[in-house]
Coordinates of C-alpha atoms in Angstrom, one line a residue:
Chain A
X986 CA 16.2 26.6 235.6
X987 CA 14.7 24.9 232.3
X988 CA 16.7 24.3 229.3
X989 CA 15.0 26.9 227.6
X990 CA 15.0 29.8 229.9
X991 CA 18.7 28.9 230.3
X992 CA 19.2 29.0 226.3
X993 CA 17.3 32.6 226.6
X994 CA 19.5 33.8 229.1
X995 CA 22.5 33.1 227.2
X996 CA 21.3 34.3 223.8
X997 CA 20.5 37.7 225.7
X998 CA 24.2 37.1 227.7
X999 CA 25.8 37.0 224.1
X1000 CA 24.1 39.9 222.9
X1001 CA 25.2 41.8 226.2
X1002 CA 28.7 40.7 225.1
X1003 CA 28.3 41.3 221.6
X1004 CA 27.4 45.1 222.1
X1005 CA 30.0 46.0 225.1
X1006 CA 32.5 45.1 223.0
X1007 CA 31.1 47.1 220.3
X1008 CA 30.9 49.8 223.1
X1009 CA 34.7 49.7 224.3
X1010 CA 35.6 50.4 220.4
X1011 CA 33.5 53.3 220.6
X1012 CA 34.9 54.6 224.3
X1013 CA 38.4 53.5 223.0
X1014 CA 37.5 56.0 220.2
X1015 CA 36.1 58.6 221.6
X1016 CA 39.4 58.4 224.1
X1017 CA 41.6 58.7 221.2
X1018 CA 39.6 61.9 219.9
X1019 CA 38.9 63.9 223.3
X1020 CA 42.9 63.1 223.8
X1021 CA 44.2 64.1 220.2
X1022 CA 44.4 67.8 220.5
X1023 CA 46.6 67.1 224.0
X1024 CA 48.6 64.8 221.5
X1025 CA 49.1 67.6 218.9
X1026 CA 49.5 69.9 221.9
X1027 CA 52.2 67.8 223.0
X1028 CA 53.6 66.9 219.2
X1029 CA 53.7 71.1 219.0
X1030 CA 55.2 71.8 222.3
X1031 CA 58.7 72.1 221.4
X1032 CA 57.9 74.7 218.5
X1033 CA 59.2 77.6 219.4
X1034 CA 61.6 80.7 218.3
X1035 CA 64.7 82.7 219.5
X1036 CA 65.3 86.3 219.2
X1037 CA 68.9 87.0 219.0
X1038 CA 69.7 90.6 220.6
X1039 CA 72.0 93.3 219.3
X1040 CA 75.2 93.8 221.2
X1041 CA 74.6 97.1 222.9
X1042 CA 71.4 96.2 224.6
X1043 CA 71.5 97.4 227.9
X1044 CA 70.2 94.3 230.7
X1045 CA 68.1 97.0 232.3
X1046 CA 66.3 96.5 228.4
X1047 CA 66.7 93.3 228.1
X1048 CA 64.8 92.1 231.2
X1049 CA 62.0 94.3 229.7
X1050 CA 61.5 92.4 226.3
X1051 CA 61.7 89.5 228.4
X1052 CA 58.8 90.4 230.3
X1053 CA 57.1 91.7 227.7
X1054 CA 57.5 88.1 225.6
X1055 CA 57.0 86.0 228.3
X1056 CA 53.5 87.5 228.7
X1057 CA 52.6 87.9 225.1
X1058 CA 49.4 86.1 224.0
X1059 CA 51.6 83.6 221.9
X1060 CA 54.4 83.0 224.6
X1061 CA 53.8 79.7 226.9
X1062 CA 57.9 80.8 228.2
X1063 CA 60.2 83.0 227.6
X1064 CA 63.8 82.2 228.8
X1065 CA 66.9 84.6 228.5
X1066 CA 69.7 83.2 227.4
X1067 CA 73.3 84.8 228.0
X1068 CA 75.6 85.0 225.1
X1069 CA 78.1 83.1 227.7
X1070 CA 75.5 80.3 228.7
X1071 CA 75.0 80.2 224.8
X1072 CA 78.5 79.4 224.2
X1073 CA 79.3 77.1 227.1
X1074 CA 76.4 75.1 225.7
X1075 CA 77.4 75.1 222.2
X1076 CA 81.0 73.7 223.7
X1077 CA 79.6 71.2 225.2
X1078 CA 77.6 70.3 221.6
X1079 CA 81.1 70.4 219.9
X1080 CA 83.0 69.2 222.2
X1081 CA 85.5 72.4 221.3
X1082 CA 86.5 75.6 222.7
X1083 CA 85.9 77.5 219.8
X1084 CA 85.9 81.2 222.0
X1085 CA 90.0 79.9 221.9
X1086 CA 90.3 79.3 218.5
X1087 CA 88.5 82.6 217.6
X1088 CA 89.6 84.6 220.2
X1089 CA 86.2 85.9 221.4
X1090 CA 82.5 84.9 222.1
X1091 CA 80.7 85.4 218.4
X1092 CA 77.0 84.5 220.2
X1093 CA 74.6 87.1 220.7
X1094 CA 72.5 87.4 224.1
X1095 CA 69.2 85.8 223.2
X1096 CA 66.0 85.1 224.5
X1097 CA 64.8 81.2 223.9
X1098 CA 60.6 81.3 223.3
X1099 CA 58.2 78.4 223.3
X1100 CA 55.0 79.1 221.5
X1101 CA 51.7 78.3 222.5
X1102 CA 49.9 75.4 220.5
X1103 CA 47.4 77.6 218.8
X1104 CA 50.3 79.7 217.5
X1105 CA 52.1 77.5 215.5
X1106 CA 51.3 77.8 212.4
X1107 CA 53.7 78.9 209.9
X1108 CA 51.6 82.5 209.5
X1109 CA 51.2 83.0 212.8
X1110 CA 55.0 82.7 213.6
X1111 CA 55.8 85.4 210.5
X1112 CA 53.2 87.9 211.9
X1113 CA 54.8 87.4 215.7
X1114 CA 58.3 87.7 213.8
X1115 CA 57.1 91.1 211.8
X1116 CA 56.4 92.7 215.6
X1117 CA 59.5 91.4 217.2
X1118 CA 61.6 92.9 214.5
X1119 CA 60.1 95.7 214.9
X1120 CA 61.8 96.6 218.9
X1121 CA 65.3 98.0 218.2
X1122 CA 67.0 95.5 220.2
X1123 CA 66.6 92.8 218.4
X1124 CA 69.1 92.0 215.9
X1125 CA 67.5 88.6 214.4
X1126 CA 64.9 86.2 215.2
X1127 CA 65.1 82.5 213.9
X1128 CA 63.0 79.5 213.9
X1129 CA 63.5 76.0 212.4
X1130 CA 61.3 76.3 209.9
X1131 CA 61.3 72.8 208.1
X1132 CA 60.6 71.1 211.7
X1133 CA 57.4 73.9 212.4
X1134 CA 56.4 72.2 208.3
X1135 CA 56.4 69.0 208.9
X1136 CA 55.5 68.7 212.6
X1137 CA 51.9 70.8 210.8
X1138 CA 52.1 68.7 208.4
X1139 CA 52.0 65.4 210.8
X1140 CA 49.5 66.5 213.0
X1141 CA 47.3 67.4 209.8
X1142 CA 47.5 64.1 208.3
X1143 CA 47.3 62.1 211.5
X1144 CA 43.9 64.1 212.4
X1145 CA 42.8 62.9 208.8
X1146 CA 43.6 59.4 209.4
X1147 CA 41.5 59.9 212.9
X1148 CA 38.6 61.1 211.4
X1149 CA 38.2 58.7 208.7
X1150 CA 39.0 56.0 211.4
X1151 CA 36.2 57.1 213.7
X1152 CA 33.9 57.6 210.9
X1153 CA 34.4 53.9 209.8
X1154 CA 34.5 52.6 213.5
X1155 CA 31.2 54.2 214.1
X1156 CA 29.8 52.9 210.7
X1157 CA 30.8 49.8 212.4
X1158 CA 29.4 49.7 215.8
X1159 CA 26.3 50.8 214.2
X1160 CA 25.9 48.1 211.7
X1161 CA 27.3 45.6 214.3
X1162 CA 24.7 46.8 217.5
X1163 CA 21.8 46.9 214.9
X1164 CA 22.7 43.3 213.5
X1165 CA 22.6 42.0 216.8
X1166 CA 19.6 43.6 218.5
X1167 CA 18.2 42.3 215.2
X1168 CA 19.0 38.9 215.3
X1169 CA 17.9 38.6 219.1
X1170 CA 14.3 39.6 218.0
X1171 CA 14.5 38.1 215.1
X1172 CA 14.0 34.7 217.2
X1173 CA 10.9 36.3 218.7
X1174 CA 9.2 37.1 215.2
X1175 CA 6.5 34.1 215.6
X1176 CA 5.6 35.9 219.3
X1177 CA 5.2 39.2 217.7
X1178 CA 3.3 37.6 215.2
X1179 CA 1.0 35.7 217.7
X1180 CA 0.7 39.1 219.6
X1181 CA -0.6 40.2 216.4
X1182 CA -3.4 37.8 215.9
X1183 CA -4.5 38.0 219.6
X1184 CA -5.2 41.8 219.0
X1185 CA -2.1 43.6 220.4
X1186 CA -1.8 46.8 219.1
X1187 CA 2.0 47.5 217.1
X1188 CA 3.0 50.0 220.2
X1189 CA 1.7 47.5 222.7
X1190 CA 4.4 44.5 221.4
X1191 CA 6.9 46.9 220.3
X1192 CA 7.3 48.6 224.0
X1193 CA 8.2 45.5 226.1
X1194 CA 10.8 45.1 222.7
X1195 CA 12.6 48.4 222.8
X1196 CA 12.8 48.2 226.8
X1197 CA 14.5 44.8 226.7
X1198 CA 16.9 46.6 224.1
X1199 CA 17.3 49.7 225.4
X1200 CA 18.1 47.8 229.0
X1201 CA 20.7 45.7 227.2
X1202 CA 22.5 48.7 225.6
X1203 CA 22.5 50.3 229.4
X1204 CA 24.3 47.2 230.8
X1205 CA 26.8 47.0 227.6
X1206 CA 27.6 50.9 228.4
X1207 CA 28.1 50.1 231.9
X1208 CA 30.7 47.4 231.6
X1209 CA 32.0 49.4 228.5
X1210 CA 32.5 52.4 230.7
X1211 CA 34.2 50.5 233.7
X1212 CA 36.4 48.7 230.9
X1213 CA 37.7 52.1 229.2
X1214 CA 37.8 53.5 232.8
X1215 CA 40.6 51.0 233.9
X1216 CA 41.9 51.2 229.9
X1217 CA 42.9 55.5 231.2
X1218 CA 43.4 54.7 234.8
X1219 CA 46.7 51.9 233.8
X1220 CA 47.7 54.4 230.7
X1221 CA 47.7 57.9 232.5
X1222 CA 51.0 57.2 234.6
X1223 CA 52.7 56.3 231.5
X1224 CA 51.0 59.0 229.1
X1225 CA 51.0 61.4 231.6
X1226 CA 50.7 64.4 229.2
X1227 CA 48.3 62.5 226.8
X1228 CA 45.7 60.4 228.7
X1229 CA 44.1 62.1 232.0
X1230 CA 41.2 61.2 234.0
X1231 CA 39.7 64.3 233.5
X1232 CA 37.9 63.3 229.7
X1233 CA 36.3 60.2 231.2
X1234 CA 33.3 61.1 232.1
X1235 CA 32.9 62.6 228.3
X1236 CA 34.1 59.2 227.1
X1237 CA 31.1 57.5 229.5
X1238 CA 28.6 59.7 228.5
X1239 CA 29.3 59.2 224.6
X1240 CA 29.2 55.4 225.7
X1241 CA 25.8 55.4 227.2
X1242 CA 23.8 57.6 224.8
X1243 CA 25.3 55.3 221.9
X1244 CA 24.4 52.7 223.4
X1245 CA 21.3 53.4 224.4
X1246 CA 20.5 55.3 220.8
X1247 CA 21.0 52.7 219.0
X1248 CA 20.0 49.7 220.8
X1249 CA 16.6 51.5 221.2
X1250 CA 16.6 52.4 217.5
X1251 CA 18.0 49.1 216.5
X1252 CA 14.8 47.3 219.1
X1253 CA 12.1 49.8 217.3
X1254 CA 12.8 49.4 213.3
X1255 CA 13.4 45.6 214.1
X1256 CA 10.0 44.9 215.5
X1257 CA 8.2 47.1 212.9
X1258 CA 9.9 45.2 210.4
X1259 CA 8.4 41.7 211.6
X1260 CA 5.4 43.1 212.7
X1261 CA 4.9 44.1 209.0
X1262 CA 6.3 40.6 207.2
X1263 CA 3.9 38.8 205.7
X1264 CA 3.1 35.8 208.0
X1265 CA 3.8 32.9 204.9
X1266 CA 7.4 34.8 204.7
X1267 CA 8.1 34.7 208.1
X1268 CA 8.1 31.4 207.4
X1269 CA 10.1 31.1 204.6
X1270 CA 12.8 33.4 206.9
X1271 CA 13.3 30.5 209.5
Chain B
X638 CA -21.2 39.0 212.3
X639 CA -19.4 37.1 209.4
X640 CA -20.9 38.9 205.9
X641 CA -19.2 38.0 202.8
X642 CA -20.9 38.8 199.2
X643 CA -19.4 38.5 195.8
X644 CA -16.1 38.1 197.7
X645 CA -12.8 36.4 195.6
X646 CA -9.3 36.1 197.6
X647 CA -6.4 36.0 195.4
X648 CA -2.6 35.2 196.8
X649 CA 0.3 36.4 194.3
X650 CA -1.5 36.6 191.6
X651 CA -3.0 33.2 192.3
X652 CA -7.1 33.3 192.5
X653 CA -7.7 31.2 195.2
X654 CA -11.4 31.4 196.1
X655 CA -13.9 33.0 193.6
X656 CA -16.9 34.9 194.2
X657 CA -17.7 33.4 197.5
X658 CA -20.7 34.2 199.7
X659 CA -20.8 33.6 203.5
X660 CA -23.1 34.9 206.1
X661 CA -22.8 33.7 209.9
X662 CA -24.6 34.8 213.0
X663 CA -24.3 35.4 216.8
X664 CA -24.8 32.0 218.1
X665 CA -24.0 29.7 214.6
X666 CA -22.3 26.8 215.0
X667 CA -20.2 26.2 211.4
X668 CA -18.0 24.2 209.5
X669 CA -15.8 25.4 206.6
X670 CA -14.6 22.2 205.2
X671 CA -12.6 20.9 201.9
X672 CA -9.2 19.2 200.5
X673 CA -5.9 20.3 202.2
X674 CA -5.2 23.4 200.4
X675 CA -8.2 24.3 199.1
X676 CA -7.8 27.5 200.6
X677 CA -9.8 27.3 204.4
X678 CA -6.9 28.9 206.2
X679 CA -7.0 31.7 203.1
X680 CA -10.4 32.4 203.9
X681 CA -10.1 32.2 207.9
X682 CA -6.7 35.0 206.9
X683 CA -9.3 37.4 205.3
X684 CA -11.7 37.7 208.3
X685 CA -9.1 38.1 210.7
X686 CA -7.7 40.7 208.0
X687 CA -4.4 39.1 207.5
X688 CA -5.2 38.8 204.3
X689 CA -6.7 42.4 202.6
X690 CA -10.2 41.5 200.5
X691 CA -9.7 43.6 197.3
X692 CA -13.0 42.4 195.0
X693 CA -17.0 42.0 196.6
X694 CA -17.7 43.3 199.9
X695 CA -16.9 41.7 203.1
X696 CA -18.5 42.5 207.1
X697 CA -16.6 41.2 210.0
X698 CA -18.1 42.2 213.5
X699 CA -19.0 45.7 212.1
X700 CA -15.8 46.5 210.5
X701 CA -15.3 46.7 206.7
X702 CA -12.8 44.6 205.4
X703 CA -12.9 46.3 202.0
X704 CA -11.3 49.2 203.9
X705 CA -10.5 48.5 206.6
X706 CA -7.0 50.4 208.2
X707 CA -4.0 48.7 209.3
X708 CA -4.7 50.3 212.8
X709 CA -8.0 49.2 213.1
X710 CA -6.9 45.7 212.7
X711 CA -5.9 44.8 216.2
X712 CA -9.7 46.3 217.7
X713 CA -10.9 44.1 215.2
X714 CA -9.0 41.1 216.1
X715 CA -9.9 41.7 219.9
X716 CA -13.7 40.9 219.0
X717 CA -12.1 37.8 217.6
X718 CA -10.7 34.4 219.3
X719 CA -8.3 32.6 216.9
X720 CA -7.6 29.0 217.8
X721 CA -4.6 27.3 215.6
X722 CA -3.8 24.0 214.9
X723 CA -0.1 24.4 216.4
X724 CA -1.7 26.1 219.2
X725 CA 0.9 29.3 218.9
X726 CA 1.2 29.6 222.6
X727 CA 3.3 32.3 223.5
X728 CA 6.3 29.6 224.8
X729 CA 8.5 32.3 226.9
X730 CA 5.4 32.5 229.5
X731 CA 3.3 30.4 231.3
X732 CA -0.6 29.9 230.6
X733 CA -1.7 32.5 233.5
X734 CA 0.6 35.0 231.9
X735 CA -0.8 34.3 228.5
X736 CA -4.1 35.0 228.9
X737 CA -2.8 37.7 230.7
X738 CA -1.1 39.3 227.8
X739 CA -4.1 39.1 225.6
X740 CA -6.4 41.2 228.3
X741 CA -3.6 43.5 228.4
X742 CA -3.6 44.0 224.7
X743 CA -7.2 44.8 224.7
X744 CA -6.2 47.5 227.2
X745 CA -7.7 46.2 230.4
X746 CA -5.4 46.9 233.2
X747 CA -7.3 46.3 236.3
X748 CA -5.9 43.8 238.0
X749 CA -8.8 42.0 240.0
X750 CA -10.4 42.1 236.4
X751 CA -7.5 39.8 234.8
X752 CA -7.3 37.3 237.4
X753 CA -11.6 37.0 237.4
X754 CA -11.4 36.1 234.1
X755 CA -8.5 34.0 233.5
X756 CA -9.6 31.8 236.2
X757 CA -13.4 31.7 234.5
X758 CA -11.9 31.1 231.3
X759 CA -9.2 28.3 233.0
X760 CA -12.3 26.6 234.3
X761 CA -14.1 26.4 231.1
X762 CA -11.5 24.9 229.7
X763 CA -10.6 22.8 233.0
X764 CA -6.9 23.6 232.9
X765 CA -7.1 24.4 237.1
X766 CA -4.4 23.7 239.1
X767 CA -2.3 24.1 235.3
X768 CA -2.2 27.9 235.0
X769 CA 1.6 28.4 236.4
X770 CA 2.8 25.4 234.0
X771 CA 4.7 27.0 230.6
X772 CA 3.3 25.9 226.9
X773 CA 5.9 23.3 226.8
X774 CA 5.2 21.5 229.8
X775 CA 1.7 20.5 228.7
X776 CA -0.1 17.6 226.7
X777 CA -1.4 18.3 223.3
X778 CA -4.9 18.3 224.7
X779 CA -4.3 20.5 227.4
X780 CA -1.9 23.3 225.0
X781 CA -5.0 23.1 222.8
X782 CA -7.3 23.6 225.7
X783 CA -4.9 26.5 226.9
X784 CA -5.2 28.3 223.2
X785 CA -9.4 28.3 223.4
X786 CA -8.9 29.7 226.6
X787 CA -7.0 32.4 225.3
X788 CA -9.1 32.3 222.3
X789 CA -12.2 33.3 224.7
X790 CA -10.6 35.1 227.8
X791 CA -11.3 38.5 225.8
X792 CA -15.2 37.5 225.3
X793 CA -15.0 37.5 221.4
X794 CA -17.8 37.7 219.0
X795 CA -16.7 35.6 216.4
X796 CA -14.3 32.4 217.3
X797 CA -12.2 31.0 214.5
X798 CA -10.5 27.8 215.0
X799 CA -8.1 26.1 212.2
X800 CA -8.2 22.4 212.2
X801 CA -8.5 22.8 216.1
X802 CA -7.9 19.0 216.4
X803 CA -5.5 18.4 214.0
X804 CA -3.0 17.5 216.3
X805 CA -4.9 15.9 218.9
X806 CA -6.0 12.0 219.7
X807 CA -9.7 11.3 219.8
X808 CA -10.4 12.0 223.4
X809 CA -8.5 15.4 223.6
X810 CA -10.8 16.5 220.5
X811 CA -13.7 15.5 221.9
X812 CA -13.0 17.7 225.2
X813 CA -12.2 20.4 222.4
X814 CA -15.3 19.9 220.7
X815 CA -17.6 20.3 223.5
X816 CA -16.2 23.6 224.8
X817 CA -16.5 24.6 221.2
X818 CA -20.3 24.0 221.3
X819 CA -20.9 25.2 224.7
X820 CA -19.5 28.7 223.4
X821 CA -21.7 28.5 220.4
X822 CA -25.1 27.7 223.1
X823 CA -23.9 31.0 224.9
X824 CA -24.2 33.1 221.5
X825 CA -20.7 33.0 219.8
X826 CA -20.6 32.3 216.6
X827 CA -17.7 29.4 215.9
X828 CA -16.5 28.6 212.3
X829 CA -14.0 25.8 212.3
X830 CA -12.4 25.1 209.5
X831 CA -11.2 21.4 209.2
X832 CA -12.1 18.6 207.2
X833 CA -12.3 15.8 209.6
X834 CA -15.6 14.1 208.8
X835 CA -16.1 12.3 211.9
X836 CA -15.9 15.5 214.1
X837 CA -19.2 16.9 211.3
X838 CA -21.1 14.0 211.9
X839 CA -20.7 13.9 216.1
X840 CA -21.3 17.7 216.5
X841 CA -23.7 18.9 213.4
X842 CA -23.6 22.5 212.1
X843 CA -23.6 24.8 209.4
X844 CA -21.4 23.3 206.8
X845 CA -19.9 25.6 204.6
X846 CA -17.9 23.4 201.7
X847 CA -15.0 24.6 200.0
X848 CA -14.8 22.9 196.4
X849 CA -13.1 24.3 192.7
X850 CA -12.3 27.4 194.3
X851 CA -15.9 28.2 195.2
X852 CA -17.7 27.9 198.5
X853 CA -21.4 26.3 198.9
X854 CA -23.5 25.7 201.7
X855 CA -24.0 22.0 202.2

């Protein structure tokens, strides 16, 4: 191989690096989106309220509300809770028998719920309470409201923070892939300007331009892809509720059309650009 | 095929040839000589259109350059054979594959087509036995040699050549110069710009002399 069609091969080598790097920002990305709601899911998954039941609610009753929550639209479980599996538990927190000190069991029968993520908004929690409170047996229905506040609050700001990072990132990869598809035909301008003078029409030099481009965005997407592939395939054992296999194929498909997009894009306004300078500043560019 | 009345070329601003009148035929061997920068390559720009002709009227192989449209330019340039002094070989291909390029420009795609005339063209220029060789494995001569053939492989009209033999020792020119003629025998019309004296006096033509921004026939 000649020193020159080495040198070639590597300048198109580096470009392929340049943009698959580019690339694995965008899967990484795009993994951190298609996976944020299952991270709010997961931040929200503890949110959840108790009804506490009146004392002379028969069991026969009981295990009927306890249906009838556990199947309700906002209800992902719904778990009865004795009044004496309430106190052994709250013994265990204290470390006190305080059904000996008082001389009976104070704690209601209750039923524990968790809500579904969709229904945990502060609004959505008061309208559920105004319809539990409603059924006779229940005597109270409490939820820790300051935690439901600022876990909203978190996952609020935190999808902020995502957005404007992905906005940015993609500025980024953008600016970066155009720059270097840009630079690599840049060192072709005198060609394209020699096509010129020979008679080659502006489609007939810009095709062979955008195809070399185009190819080296498929290749960066492809060793993109199989680099965020093995990215989810170590994380998923230890982020087993966050990262799954199962957005992948989104993630590759994002990566691909990028990269094709722009490296075509990128290719196309590149070699109108020369093919419209001015052959004394073409010159002066070198 | 080359008519130019009345014509003036001005460059930012800059007149650099005034009121100039040309007028070449099919088969006219020419010269356009003067200083270094007296504007020949300005004038060669205009009748390849690379630079536009905004004042008298100029006629290049039937197309107006007065008005002529950006995407006319290329059917223009494909009745046209540029030859440069740096030879602008395409340098990531080899000689067969840039002839090749320029057929396929002109939108000839058969394939027996190509490889007839490159290797009628080759011979002209007696590059056989060179075609597979890149740009950068050749002599000056033979790069040069390598550019008329692409200059002619598309059977121009008109051939324009910029200081042709700038670059070259004697001999090689010499070789150059004869092909030139030959073309010029077989009905093309050749205006060379250069202003090598020696080359005038060896092969006469039309000389066309570029002096105080003005153009005369000698």
């Amino acid at each position: 191989m000649s020193n020159t069609t080495w040198r070639v091969r590597s300048a198109y080598f580096t470009s392929v690096v340049s943009i698959t790097l580019v690339l694995l920002m965008i899967g990484i990305t795009s993994l951190l989106i298609i996976n944020a709601h299952k991270l709010s899911d997961y931040a929200k998954s503890n949110i959840g309220f108790t009804v506490f039941l009146k004392e002379n609610v028969r069991p026969i009753e009981i295990d009927r509300l306890e249906k009838t929550l556990s199947i309700a639209k906002y209800s992902k479980s719904a778990k009865f809770v004795s009044k004496e599996e309430a106190s052994s538990k709250l013994i265990n927190e204290l470390g006190e028998d305080f059904i000996e000190l008082m001389g009976y069991n104070p704690l209601p029968n209750s039923i524990e719920i968790l809500l579904k993520p969709e229904y945990t908004q502060e609004d959505s929690i008061n309208s559920i309470r105004r319809e539990i409170l409603k059924n006779k047996s229940v005597d109270e229905f409490f939820y820790q409201k300051s935690l439901v506040l600022a876990i909203n609050e978190n996952v609020k700001k935190l999808s902020l923070i995502g957005i404007i990072f992905t906005i940015l990132f993609l500025f980024i990869s953008v600016a970066l892939i155009n720059n270097t598809v840009r630079l690599s035909i840049f060192s072709k301008r005198f060609l394209i300007q020699t096509a010129q003078l020979v008679g080659a029409s502006d489609k007939f030099i810009r095709k062979p331009f955008v195809i070399k481009s185009i190819i080296s965005g498929i290749l960066s997407a492809s060793f993109a892809s199989l680099a965020v592939t093995g990215i989810v395939l170590i994380l998923k054992s230890d982020f087993k509720n966050i990262i799954t296999v199962e957005g992948i194929w989104q993630i590759v498909s994002i990566t691909f059309i990028f990269g094709i997009t722009i490296t075509g894009i990128s290719g196309s306004r590149a070699v109108s650009q020369f093919l419209k300078t001015d052959s004394d500043k073409l010159q002066l560019e070198e | 095929m080359i008519n130019y009345k009345g014509v003036s070329i001005v460059r930012k601003k800059v007149t650099i040839l005034e009121n100039i009148n040309l007028s070449l035929n099919a088969g006219d061997f020419a010269y356009l000589t003067g200083n270094v920068g007296s504007g020949k390559s300005s004038l060669l720009k205009t009748i390849y259109a690379e630079i536009p002709v905004e004042t008298g009227t100029a006629k290049v192989a039937g197309y107006s350059l007065n008005d002529i449209e950006r995407n006319e330019i290329p059917y223009l340039r494909r009745k046209l054979g540029i030859i440069f002094q740096d030879y602008r070989l395409l340098n990531d291909r080899n000689i067969y594959d840039n002839l090749k390029f320029v057929l396929e420009a002109a939108e000839i795609s058969d394939r027996k087509e190509i490889r007839n005339r490159i290797s009628e063209v080759i011979s002209k220029v007696n590059l056989e036995g060179r075609e597979n060789k890149m740009p950068y494995e050749l002599s000056g001569g033979e790069q040069q040699r390598a550019g008329i053939a692409r200059a002619i492989v598309n059977n121009p009209q008109i051939i324009l050549a910029d200081e042709p033999t700038g670059n070259l020792d004697p001999d090689s020119y010499y070789s150059i110069m004869e092909i030139l003629v030959k073309l010029a025998k077989a009905g093309t019309c050749v205006l060379i710009a250069t202003h090598n004296q020696e080359l005038i006096e060896k092969y006469p033509g039309i000389n066309y002399h570029i002096e105080n921004k003005t153009l005369r026939l000698i």
